[in-house]
Amino acid sequence: MAGGARAQRESGEAGGIALRDVWLDRGDAPLFRGLDLTLGERRIGLVGANGSGKSSLLRLINGLIVPARGEITVAGLDARAHRRDLPGRVGFVFQNVDHQILFPTVREEVAFGLAEQGLPRAEARAGAERLLAAHGCAGWGERAVEELSEGQKQLVCILAAIAPGPPILAMDEPLASLDLATRLSLLARLRALPQQILMASHDLDLLADFDRIVWLEAGAVAGDGPPREVLPRYRAHEMARAATAAGVLP
Amino acid sequence: MMSSYLPGHSPLHRLPAGAKLLALAGLSLLLLPADSALLLAGALLAVLLAYAALGRRALARLALLRPLGPVLLLMVLLQAWAGDWSRAAVGAGFAVALRILLMVLLADLVTLSTPMQDMMDALERVLRPFERFGVAPRKLALAVALVVRFVPVLLSAWRAREEAWRARSTRRPALALVPGFLAQTLRLADHVADALDARGFGRPADRPSPSDKRTMP
């Protein structure tokens, strides 16, 4: 798979993510107050209520936002000093495909990241075609993204994100608006990728076989460990929260 | 309105993007002084034949022109009214409407047969001489691509709002839908800016990004 070789090479030389004493405000309120996290596992699930900081954590790792204080190291790079290089190391997939597909055709979308890395247009296009073919999407290059199904669009987003060969893939509820069969089939594809995956999700079943779950609560780590330990506790906590809200939305 | 690329291998598809854009500019200039309704109708027929040659899916796009109908009709009526409904004035009105229709169709022939990347490349080449005046050709070319990509997205967002209205009202969708739609569009712009930033487009190494305003201490 194109990009995979580089991903493996890079994650081998300096993989992983480390946050040290990270402070971040959201609006006027503090969100992270001295967050410490070392994320080295292959597949890590992020759970937590809306507003708990999952998206902010993913954004910090891609360099979309920078912390007010603290240090973040991503694939061996300091996130503040190498902000410009982070998109090449961390592919980002959002929930809503219409918020992230930037081009009218599939090939342009997948080739964009390669061209941004300085590859000549022709090579970027060829690279996109190779990646599409390697994922069973040969012949998709010419297709208009408007004609694709929602699942196909999200697959294009994932391929566009891994095209530059980042060692890490950050995903903010990438499967939330898809039907169950499409979710499972995309999840199987994600499992086969060489990238380290960091995925926020409200669908706990999808995270059951991940290597580690980090549960965020109001910007702090409320649970951290293998899914069989963290997920039942998180589920119970959320059920209790729904019950105590007594008719009012939590 | 009509803005998507139609994959294919027709002779029109194989022409270089720059040549097509030049031809479009040239033909549009030639059309401006043309006022014979007969000549314009002939040109329209030729353009429609070109659509037919491109196949059924190209022809189906013509249905998307329907919203243009009332506007063109209004132009004919205005011209005729201004000329006291004389034969010449009515003829002039038809010429104006035909000219606009032709330009829209010709422009659509270029968009439907040219991949966006090729269009961007051609545009970048044209804009390069202006770089010294502070114009960023790459950014402008990307802006054009984004317009083409998001016209269908915004259209479907508008239709969704209309549907939501109709689901609860028998009255025609009103101007009341507009502010919400604008707010949604601005939010979408924010998200798209984030997606561009996430992929490293024009990310500065030393300057905070626009989204940092939320996170500054």
Short mmCIF file of C-alpha atoms in Angstrom, two decimals:
data_model
loop_
_atom_site.label_atom_id
_atom_site.label_comp_id
_atom_site.label_asym_id
_atom_site.label_seq_id
_atom_site.Cartn_x
_atom_site.Cartn_y
_atom_site.Cartn_z
CA MET A 1 0.00 0.00 0.00
CA ALA A 2 1.39 3.36 -1.02
CA GLY A 3 2.36 5.51 1.94
CA GLY A 4 2.38 2.49 4.20
CA ALA A 5 6.09 1.86 3.91
CA ARG A 6 6.89 5.40 4.96
CA ALA A 7 4.39 5.24 7.78
CA GLN A 8 6.03 2.12 9.19
CA ARG A 9 9.48 3.58 8.81
CA GLU A 10 8.55 6.75 10.63
CA SER A 11 6.54 5.19 13.40
CA GLY A 12 9.53 2.91 13.94
CA GLU A 13 12.02 5.71 14.27
CA ALA A 14 10.02 8.01 16.54
CA GLY A 15 6.42 6.97 17.01
CA GLY A 16 3.91 7.98 19.57
CA ILE A 17 2.48 11.05 21.14
CA ALA A 18 3.38 12.66 24.44
CA LEU A 19 1.63 15.53 26.22
CA ARG A 20 3.33 17.12 29.24
CA ASP A 21 1.50 19.55 31.52
CA VAL A 22 -0.75 20.79 28.69
CA TRP A 23 -3.03 23.76 29.40
CA LEU A 24 -5.70 24.80 26.97
CA ASP A 25 -8.60 27.25 27.20
CA ARG A 26 -11.79 26.84 25.25
CA GLY A 27 -13.59 30.12 24.95
CA ASP A 28 -13.12 31.78 28.33
CA ALA A 29 -13.12 28.57 30.35
CA PRO A 30 -10.11 26.35 30.93
CA LEU A 31 -10.40 22.86 29.38
CA PHE A 32 -7.08 21.08 29.93
CA ARG A 33 -5.35 22.00 33.20
CA GLY A 34 -2.01 20.26 33.18
CA LEU A 35 -2.93 17.23 31.07
CA ASP A 36 -0.28 14.48 30.95
CA LEU A 37 -0.67 11.63 28.46
CA THR A 38 1.67 9.26 26.66
CA LEU A 39 0.03 7.55 23.73
CA GLY A 40 2.07 4.77 22.17
CA GLU A 41 -0.40 1.96 21.46
CA ARG A 42 -1.36 1.07 17.88
CA ARG A 43 -5.09 1.74 18.27
CA ILE A 44 -6.38 4.09 20.91
CA GLY A 45 -10.05 4.98 21.45
CA LEU A 46 -11.11 8.31 22.98
CA VAL A 47 -14.43 8.38 24.84
CA GLY A 48 -16.16 11.05 26.85
CA ALA A 49 -19.22 13.28 26.87
CA ASN A 50 -19.67 16.10 24.38
CA GLY A 51 -17.33 18.90 25.34
CA SER A 52 -15.04 16.65 27.40
CA GLY A 53 -12.02 17.51 25.25
CA LYS A 54 -11.78 14.63 22.75
CA SER A 55 -11.82 16.88 19.69
CA SER A 56 -9.48 19.41 21.29
CA LEU A 57 -6.98 16.63 22.07
CA LEU A 58 -7.06 15.42 18.47
CA ARG A 59 -6.67 19.00 17.22
CA LEU A 60 -3.67 19.61 19.44
CA ILE A 61 -1.98 16.53 18.00
CA ASN A 62 -2.45 17.67 14.40
CA GLY A 63 -1.41 21.22 15.27
CA LEU A 64 -4.79 22.68 14.39
CA ILE A 65 -4.59 24.40 17.76
CA VAL A 66 -1.61 25.09 20.00
CA PRO A 67 -1.73 24.80 23.81
CA ALA A 68 -1.47 27.85 26.03
CA ARG A 69 1.19 26.04 28.04
CA GLY A 70 2.91 22.68 28.10
CA GLU A 71 4.74 20.45 25.66
CA ILE A 72 3.42 18.10 23.00
CA THR A 73 5.65 15.71 21.09
CA VAL A 74 4.16 14.01 18.05
CA ALA A 75 6.16 11.38 16.13
CA GLY A 76 9.36 12.83 17.53
CA LEU A 77 8.48 16.45 16.68
CA ASP A 78 7.76 19.29 19.06
CA ALA A 79 4.21 20.34 18.15
CA ARG A 80 4.87 24.05 18.62
CA ALA A 81 8.18 24.32 16.77
CA HIS A 82 7.16 21.94 13.98
CA ARG A 83 3.56 22.99 13.57
CA ARG A 84 4.03 23.25 9.84
CA ASP A 85 5.27 19.65 9.63
CA LEU A 86 2.51 18.08 11.70
CA PRO A 87 -0.07 17.64 8.91
CA GLY A 88 2.51 15.41 7.18
CA ARG A 89 2.76 13.25 10.34
CA VAL A 90 -0.85 13.22 11.49
CA GLY A 91 -3.64 12.53 9.02
CA PHE A 92 -6.96 13.98 10.23
CA VAL A 93 -10.42 12.60 9.47
CA PHE A 94 -13.52 14.55 10.57
CA GLN A 95 -17.06 13.29 11.10
CA ASN A 96 -18.81 15.22 8.35
CA VAL A 97 -17.45 14.40 4.90
CA ASP A 98 -18.91 17.60 3.47
CA HIS A 99 -16.71 19.59 5.83
CA GLN A 100 -13.50 18.01 4.62
CA ILE A 101 -13.68 16.96 0.97
CA LEU A 102 -12.19 19.97 -0.76
CA PHE A 103 -12.20 18.95 -4.42
CA PRO A 104 -14.86 17.93 -6.94
CA THR A 105 -13.21 14.66 -8.00
CA VAL A 106 -11.73 11.76 -6.05
CA ARG A 107 -8.27 11.91 -7.62
CA GLU A 108 -7.85 15.60 -6.85
CA GLU A 109 -8.92 15.02 -3.27
CA VAL A 110 -6.47 12.17 -2.68
CA ALA A 111 -3.61 13.86 -4.58
CA PHE A 112 -3.93 17.17 -2.68
CA GLY A 113 -1.92 16.07 0.37
CA LEU A 114 0.82 14.66 -1.85
CA ALA A 115 1.04 17.90 -3.86
CA GLU A 116 1.15 19.86 -0.59
CA GLN A 117 4.23 17.86 0.34
CA GLY A 118 5.93 19.27 -2.73
CA LEU A 119 5.43 16.34 -5.10
CA PRO A 120 5.05 17.42 -8.75
CA ARG A 121 1.42 17.31 -9.96
CA ALA A 122 1.90 14.27 -12.22
CA GLU A 123 3.55 12.26 -9.44
CA ALA A 124 0.90 13.29 -6.92
CA ARG A 125 -1.80 12.10 -9.32
CA ALA A 126 0.01 8.82 -9.97
CA GLY A 127 0.45 8.33 -6.21
CA ALA A 128 -3.27 8.93 -5.68
CA GLU A 129 -4.14 6.36 -8.36
CA ARG A 130 -1.80 3.79 -6.78
CA LEU A 131 -3.30 4.34 -3.34
CA LEU A 132 -6.85 4.06 -4.71
CA ALA A 133 -5.97 0.84 -6.56
CA ALA A 134 -4.29 -0.63 -3.46
CA HIS A 135 -7.56 -0.14 -1.55
CA GLY A 136 -9.80 -1.68 -4.15
CA CYS A 137 -10.92 1.65 -5.57
CA ALA A 138 -9.22 1.47 -8.96
CA GLY A 139 -11.10 3.63 -11.43
CA TRP A 140 -12.49 5.96 -8.76
CA GLY A 141 -10.08 8.77 -9.68
CA GLU A 142 -12.31 10.33 -12.31
CA ARG A 143 -15.49 10.07 -10.26
CA ALA A 144 -17.21 13.15 -8.90
CA VAL A 145 -17.37 13.06 -5.11
CA GLU A 146 -21.02 14.17 -5.25
CA GLU A 147 -21.88 10.81 -6.85
CA LEU A 148 -20.35 8.68 -4.07
CA SER A 149 -22.31 7.15 -1.20
CA GLU A 150 -21.67 8.51 2.30
CA GLY A 151 -19.51 5.50 3.15
CA GLN A 152 -17.53 5.86 -0.07
CA LYS A 153 -17.02 9.55 0.68
CA GLN A 154 -15.65 8.75 4.13
CA LEU A 155 -13.34 6.12 2.60
CA VAL A 156 -12.04 8.80 0.23
CA CYS A 157 -11.45 11.07 3.25
CA ILE A 158 -9.48 8.30 4.97
CA LEU A 159 -7.41 7.60 1.85
CA ALA A 160 -6.78 11.34 1.38
CA ALA A 161 -5.59 11.51 4.99
CA ILE A 162 -3.16 8.58 4.69
CA ALA A 163 -1.94 9.48 1.17
CA PRO A 164 1.04 11.54 2.40
CA GLY A 165 2.07 8.52 4.54
CA PRO A 166 1.60 9.95 8.05
CA PRO A 167 2.57 7.56 10.87
CA ILE A 168 -0.49 8.70 12.88
CA LEU A 169 -4.18 8.97 11.99
CA ALA A 170 -6.38 11.19 14.18
CA MET A 171 -10.10 10.62 13.70
CA ASP A 172 -12.95 12.64 15.19
CA GLU A 173 -15.99 10.34 15.14
CA PRO A 174 -15.29 9.31 11.56
CA LEU A 175 -18.03 6.66 11.39
CA ALA A 176 -20.80 8.38 13.36
CA SER A 177 -23.12 9.19 10.45
CA LEU A 178 -22.80 5.84 8.66
CA ASP A 179 -24.98 2.72 8.77
CA LEU A 180 -23.78 -0.32 10.72
CA ALA A 181 -22.57 -2.38 7.76
CA THR A 182 -20.59 0.57 6.39
CA ARG A 183 -19.14 1.27 9.85
CA LEU A 184 -17.96 -2.31 10.26
CA SER A 185 -16.45 -2.51 6.80
CA LEU A 186 -14.60 0.81 7.21
CA LEU A 187 -13.42 -0.31 10.65
CA ALA A 188 -11.99 -3.49 9.12
CA ARG A 189 -10.09 -1.34 6.61
CA LEU A 190 -8.79 0.91 9.41
CA ARG A 191 -7.59 -2.18 11.30
CA ALA A 192 -5.44 -3.17 8.32
CA LEU A 193 -3.69 0.23 8.13
CA PRO A 194 -0.11 0.51 9.41
CA GLN A 195 -0.83 3.90 11.02
CA GLN A 196 -1.17 4.46 14.75
CA ILE A 197 -4.86 5.31 15.13
CA LEU A 198 -6.40 7.70 17.62
CA MET A 199 -10.18 7.66 17.28
CA ALA A 200 -12.88 9.54 19.18
CA SER A 201 -16.19 7.68 19.16
CA HIS A 202 -19.56 7.53 20.90
CA ASP A 203 -20.11 4.02 19.48
CA LEU A 204 -18.47 1.93 22.19
CA ASP A 205 -18.89 -1.35 20.28
CA LEU A 206 -16.49 -0.09 17.62
CA LEU A 207 -13.76 0.41 20.21
CA ALA A 208 -14.12 -3.01 21.89
CA ASP A 209 -10.98 -4.49 20.33
CA PHE A 210 -8.79 -1.39 20.48
CA ASP A 211 -5.54 -1.61 22.43
CA ARG A 212 -6.37 1.18 24.85
CA ILE A 213 -9.22 3.48 25.80
CA VAL A 214 -8.72 6.98 27.20
CA TRP A 215 -11.83 8.39 28.89
CA LEU A 216 -11.89 12.17 29.16
CA GLU A 217 -14.17 14.02 31.56
CA ALA A 218 -14.14 17.85 31.57
CA GLY A 219 -10.61 17.95 30.20
CA ALA A 220 -9.13 15.39 32.62
CA VAL A 221 -8.45 11.67 32.26
CA ALA A 222 -11.23 9.82 34.09
CA GLY A 223 -10.27 6.34 32.93
CA ASP A 224 -7.37 4.82 31.05
CA GLY A 225 -6.73 1.18 30.18
CA PRO A 226 -7.84 -1.74 28.06
CA PRO A 227 -11.42 -1.57 26.66
CA ARG A 228 -12.74 -4.40 28.88
CA GLU A 229 -11.90 -2.33 31.97
CA VAL A 230 -12.66 1.23 30.85
CA LEU A 231 -15.67 0.82 28.56
CA PRO A 232 -18.03 -0.85 31.15
CA ARG A 233 -17.18 1.84 33.71
CA TYR A 234 -17.75 4.60 31.17
CA ARG A 235 -21.03 3.05 30.06
CA ALA A 236 -22.26 2.80 33.67
CA HIS A 237 -21.23 6.40 34.33
CA GLU A 238 -23.14 7.66 31.28
CA MET A 239 -26.27 5.63 32.20
CA ALA A 240 -26.17 7.13 35.70
CA ARG A 241 -25.77 10.60 34.21
CA ALA A 242 -28.80 10.05 31.95
CA ALA A 243 -30.85 8.81 34.92
CA THR A 244 -30.00 11.68 37.28
CA ALA A 245 -30.79 14.22 34.59
CA ALA A 246 -34.42 13.15 35.21
CA GLY A 247 -36.15 14.35 32.11
CA VAL A 248 -33.71 17.19 31.48
CA LEU A 249 -30.97 16.52 28.95
CA PRO A 250 -27.60 16.03 30.60
CA MET B 1 -25.99 26.14 -10.54
CA MET B 2 -24.29 23.77 -12.96
CA SER B 3 -20.80 23.29 -11.85
CA SER B 4 -19.70 19.70 -11.70
CA TYR B 5 -17.22 17.85 -13.83
CA LEU B 6 -18.61 15.05 -16.00
CA PRO B 7 -15.97 12.31 -16.43
CA GLY B 8 -15.41 11.29 -20.05
CA HIS B 9 -13.04 11.04 -22.98
CA SER B 10 -14.71 13.20 -25.63
CA PRO B 11 -12.63 15.44 -27.93
CA LEU B 12 -13.78 18.33 -25.73
CA HIS B 13 -12.38 16.55 -22.64
CA ARG B 14 -9.04 16.04 -24.37
CA LEU B 15 -8.52 19.72 -25.22
CA PRO B 16 -6.12 21.46 -22.82
CA ALA B 17 -7.86 23.51 -20.11
CA GLY B 18 -6.04 26.70 -21.11
CA ALA B 19 -7.25 26.42 -24.71
CA LYS B 20 -10.84 25.91 -23.56
CA LEU B 21 -10.73 28.89 -21.22
CA LEU B 22 -9.23 31.08 -23.97
CA ALA B 23 -11.86 29.92 -26.44
CA LEU B 24 -14.58 30.64 -23.88
CA ALA B 25 -13.25 34.17 -23.36
CA GLY B 26 -12.95 34.71 -27.12
CA LEU B 27 -16.42 33.40 -27.93
CA SER B 28 -17.98 35.46 -25.16
CA LEU B 29 -16.33 38.60 -26.57
CA LEU B 30 -17.58 37.73 -30.06
CA LEU B 31 -21.09 37.19 -28.73
CA LEU B 32 -21.32 40.59 -27.08
CA PRO B 33 -21.83 42.66 -30.24
CA ALA B 34 -23.94 39.98 -31.98
CA ASP B 35 -27.56 41.14 -32.06
CA SER B 36 -29.14 39.05 -34.80
CA ALA B 37 -31.59 36.75 -33.06
CA LEU B 38 -31.32 34.37 -36.00
CA LEU B 39 -27.53 34.13 -35.74
CA LEU B 40 -27.74 33.64 -31.97
CA ALA B 41 -30.39 30.94 -32.37
CA GLY B 42 -28.08 29.18 -34.81
CA ALA B 43 -25.23 29.35 -32.29
CA LEU B 44 -27.56 28.00 -29.60
CA LEU B 45 -28.44 25.08 -31.83
CA ALA B 46 -24.73 24.35 -32.35
CA VAL B 47 -24.09 24.41 -28.58
CA LEU B 48 -27.07 22.14 -27.94
CA LEU B 49 -25.70 19.71 -30.53
CA ALA B 50 -22.40 19.73 -28.63
CA TYR B 51 -24.32 18.77 -25.46
CA ALA B 52 -26.12 16.01 -27.36
CA ALA B 53 -22.78 14.69 -28.64
CA LEU B 54 -21.58 14.43 -25.03
CA GLY B 55 -24.37 12.03 -24.19
CA ARG B 56 -27.47 11.75 -22.07
CA ARG B 57 -25.87 12.89 -18.83
CA ALA B 58 -24.70 16.13 -20.44
CA LEU B 59 -28.21 16.73 -21.82
CA ALA B 60 -29.71 16.04 -18.40
CA ARG B 61 -27.75 19.01 -17.04
CA LEU B 62 -29.83 21.31 -19.23
CA ALA B 63 -32.75 20.69 -16.86
CA LEU B 64 -30.72 22.51 -14.20
CA LEU B 65 -31.08 25.66 -16.30
CA ARG B 66 -34.75 25.95 -15.38
CA PRO B 67 -34.24 28.57 -12.65
CA LEU B 68 -32.68 30.81 -15.32
CA GLY B 69 -35.94 30.79 -17.33
CA PRO B 70 -37.89 33.48 -15.41
CA VAL B 71 -34.82 35.75 -15.34
CA LEU B 72 -34.40 35.51 -19.12
CA LEU B 73 -38.11 36.05 -19.68
CA LEU B 74 -37.99 39.15 -17.51
CA MET B 75 -35.13 40.49 -19.64
CA VAL B 76 -37.09 39.98 -22.85
CA LEU B 77 -40.11 41.74 -21.33
CA LEU B 78 -38.03 44.64 -19.98
CA GLN B 79 -36.32 45.20 -23.32
CA ALA B 80 -39.61 45.04 -25.21
CA TRP B 81 -41.30 47.38 -22.74
CA ALA B 82 -38.43 49.89 -22.97
CA GLY B 83 -38.86 49.89 -26.77
CA ASP B 84 -42.64 50.34 -26.66
CA TRP B 85 -43.21 46.73 -27.74
CA SER B 86 -41.93 47.38 -31.27
CA ARG B 87 -40.79 44.42 -33.34
CA ALA B 88 -37.18 45.56 -33.10
CA ALA B 89 -37.38 45.90 -29.33
CA VAL B 90 -38.83 42.42 -28.90
CA GLY B 91 -36.09 41.08 -31.21
CA ALA B 92 -33.44 42.89 -29.15
CA GLY B 93 -34.90 41.39 -25.99
CA PHE B 94 -34.63 37.90 -27.39
CA ALA B 95 -31.06 38.61 -28.52
CA VAL B 96 -30.05 39.63 -24.99
CA ALA B 97 -31.65 36.54 -23.45
CA LEU B 98 -30.14 34.22 -26.06
CA ARG B 99 -26.72 35.77 -25.58
CA ILE B 100 -26.78 35.16 -21.83
CA LEU B 101 -28.09 31.63 -22.27
CA LEU B 102 -25.29 30.92 -24.77
CA MET B 103 -22.60 32.23 -22.43
CA VAL B 104 -23.89 30.13 -19.54
CA LEU B 105 -24.01 27.02 -21.74
CA LEU B 106 -20.53 27.62 -23.18
CA ALA B 107 -19.09 28.12 -19.70
CA ASP B 108 -20.81 24.95 -18.54
CA LEU B 109 -19.34 23.02 -21.49
CA VAL B 110 -15.90 24.00 -20.20
CA THR B 111 -16.62 23.04 -16.56
CA LEU B 112 -18.23 19.74 -17.44
CA SER B 113 -15.29 18.69 -19.62
CA THR B 114 -12.36 19.95 -17.53
CA PRO B 115 -11.09 18.39 -14.28
CA MET B 116 -10.76 21.02 -11.56
CA GLN B 117 -7.04 20.36 -11.15
CA ASP B 118 -6.45 21.21 -14.82
CA MET B 119 -8.50 24.38 -14.44
CA MET B 120 -6.47 25.32 -11.35
CA ASP B 121 -3.20 24.69 -13.18
CA ALA B 122 -4.29 26.88 -16.10
CA LEU B 123 -5.44 29.61 -13.73
CA GLU B 124 -2.19 29.44 -11.78
CA ARG B 125 -0.21 29.94 -14.99
CA VAL B 126 -2.31 32.96 -15.93
CA LEU B 127 -1.97 34.50 -12.47
CA ARG B 128 1.75 33.88 -12.02
CA PRO B 129 2.83 37.26 -13.51
CA PHE B 130 0.75 39.01 -10.81
CA GLU B 131 2.69 37.32 -8.01
CA ARG B 132 4.97 40.35 -7.69
CA PHE B 133 1.93 42.47 -6.81
CA GLY B 134 1.12 40.23 -3.88
CA VAL B 135 -1.37 37.93 -5.62
CA ALA B 136 -1.00 34.29 -4.50
CA PRO B 137 -1.89 32.22 -7.60
CA ARG B 138 -2.12 28.95 -5.68
CA LYS B 139 -4.58 30.38 -3.16
CA LEU B 140 -6.76 31.96 -5.84
CA ALA B 141 -6.80 28.75 -7.87
CA LEU B 142 -7.78 26.80 -4.75
CA ALA B 143 -10.55 29.32 -4.07
CA VAL B 144 -12.02 28.61 -7.49
CA ALA B 145 -11.89 24.85 -6.87
CA LEU B 146 -13.62 25.32 -3.51
CA VAL B 147 -16.44 27.30 -5.14
CA VAL B 148 -17.04 24.48 -7.61
CA ARG B 149 -16.92 21.86 -4.89
CA PHE B 150 -19.22 23.64 -2.45
CA VAL B 151 -21.94 24.91 -4.78
CA PRO B 152 -23.66 21.47 -4.75
CA VAL B 153 -23.09 21.17 -0.98
CA LEU B 154 -24.74 24.54 -0.31
CA LEU B 155 -27.56 23.76 -2.73
CA SER B 156 -28.39 20.57 -0.89
CA ALA B 157 -28.16 22.39 2.45
CA TRP B 158 -30.67 24.95 1.15
CA ARG B 159 -32.98 22.18 -0.11
CA ALA B 160 -32.81 20.47 3.28
CA ARG B 161 -33.98 23.72 4.89
CA GLU B 162 -36.80 24.05 2.38
CA GLU B 163 -37.87 20.48 3.12
CA ALA B 164 -37.78 21.12 6.85
CA TRP B 165 -40.03 24.15 6.22
CA ARG B 166 -42.44 22.25 3.99
CA ALA B 167 -42.64 19.41 6.52
CA ARG B 168 -44.24 21.88 8.94
CA SER B 169 -45.90 24.48 6.76
CA THR B 170 -48.15 24.73 3.74
CA ARG B 171 -46.92 28.25 2.96
CA ARG B 172 -44.08 28.84 0.54
CA PRO B 173 -40.60 28.83 2.07
CA ALA B 174 -39.90 32.43 3.04
CA LEU B 175 -37.01 34.78 3.48
CA ALA B 176 -37.01 33.60 7.07
CA LEU B 177 -34.89 30.68 5.93
CA VAL B 178 -32.07 32.94 4.77
CA PRO B 179 -30.39 34.00 8.07
CA GLY B 180 -30.13 30.40 9.28
CA PHE B 181 -28.75 29.34 5.95
CA LEU B 182 -26.15 32.11 6.07
CA ALA B 183 -25.14 31.11 9.59
CA GLN B 184 -24.82 27.50 8.48
CA THR B 185 -22.72 28.58 5.51
CA LEU B 186 -20.37 30.55 7.74
CA ARG B 187 -20.03 27.55 10.06
CA LEU B 188 -19.29 25.37 7.04
CA ALA B 189 -16.60 27.85 5.99
CA ASP B 190 -15.04 27.51 9.44
CA HIS B 191 -15.01 23.71 9.18
CA VAL B 192 -13.52 23.78 5.68
CA ALA B 193 -10.82 26.18 6.87
CA ASP B 194 -10.02 23.66 9.61
CA ALA B 195 -9.86 20.81 7.10
CA LEU B 196 -7.47 22.81 4.92
CA ASP B 197 -5.37 23.65 7.97
CA ALA B 198 -5.36 20.00 9.12
CA ARG B 199 -3.83 19.07 5.80
CA GLY B 200 -1.17 21.72 6.09
CA PHE B 201 -2.36 24.17 3.43
CA GLY B 202 -0.53 27.45 3.93
CA ARG B 203 0.12 26.70 7.59
CA PRO B 204 2.55 29.24 8.98
CA ALA B 205 5.33 27.95 11.21
CA ASP B 206 5.43 30.94 13.55
CA ARG B 207 2.01 32.59 13.37
CA PRO B 208 -0.97 31.21 15.28
CA SER B 209 -3.83 29.95 13.12
CA PRO B 210 -7.25 31.65 13.13
CA SER B 211 -8.65 28.89 15.32
CA ASP B 212 -6.21 29.85 18.06
CA LYS B 213 -8.39 32.77 19.07
CA ARG B 214 -10.42 30.19 21.00
CA THR B 215 -7.43 28.86 22.82
CA MET B 216 -5.25 31.78 23.76
CA PRO B 217 -4.80 32.14 27.53
#
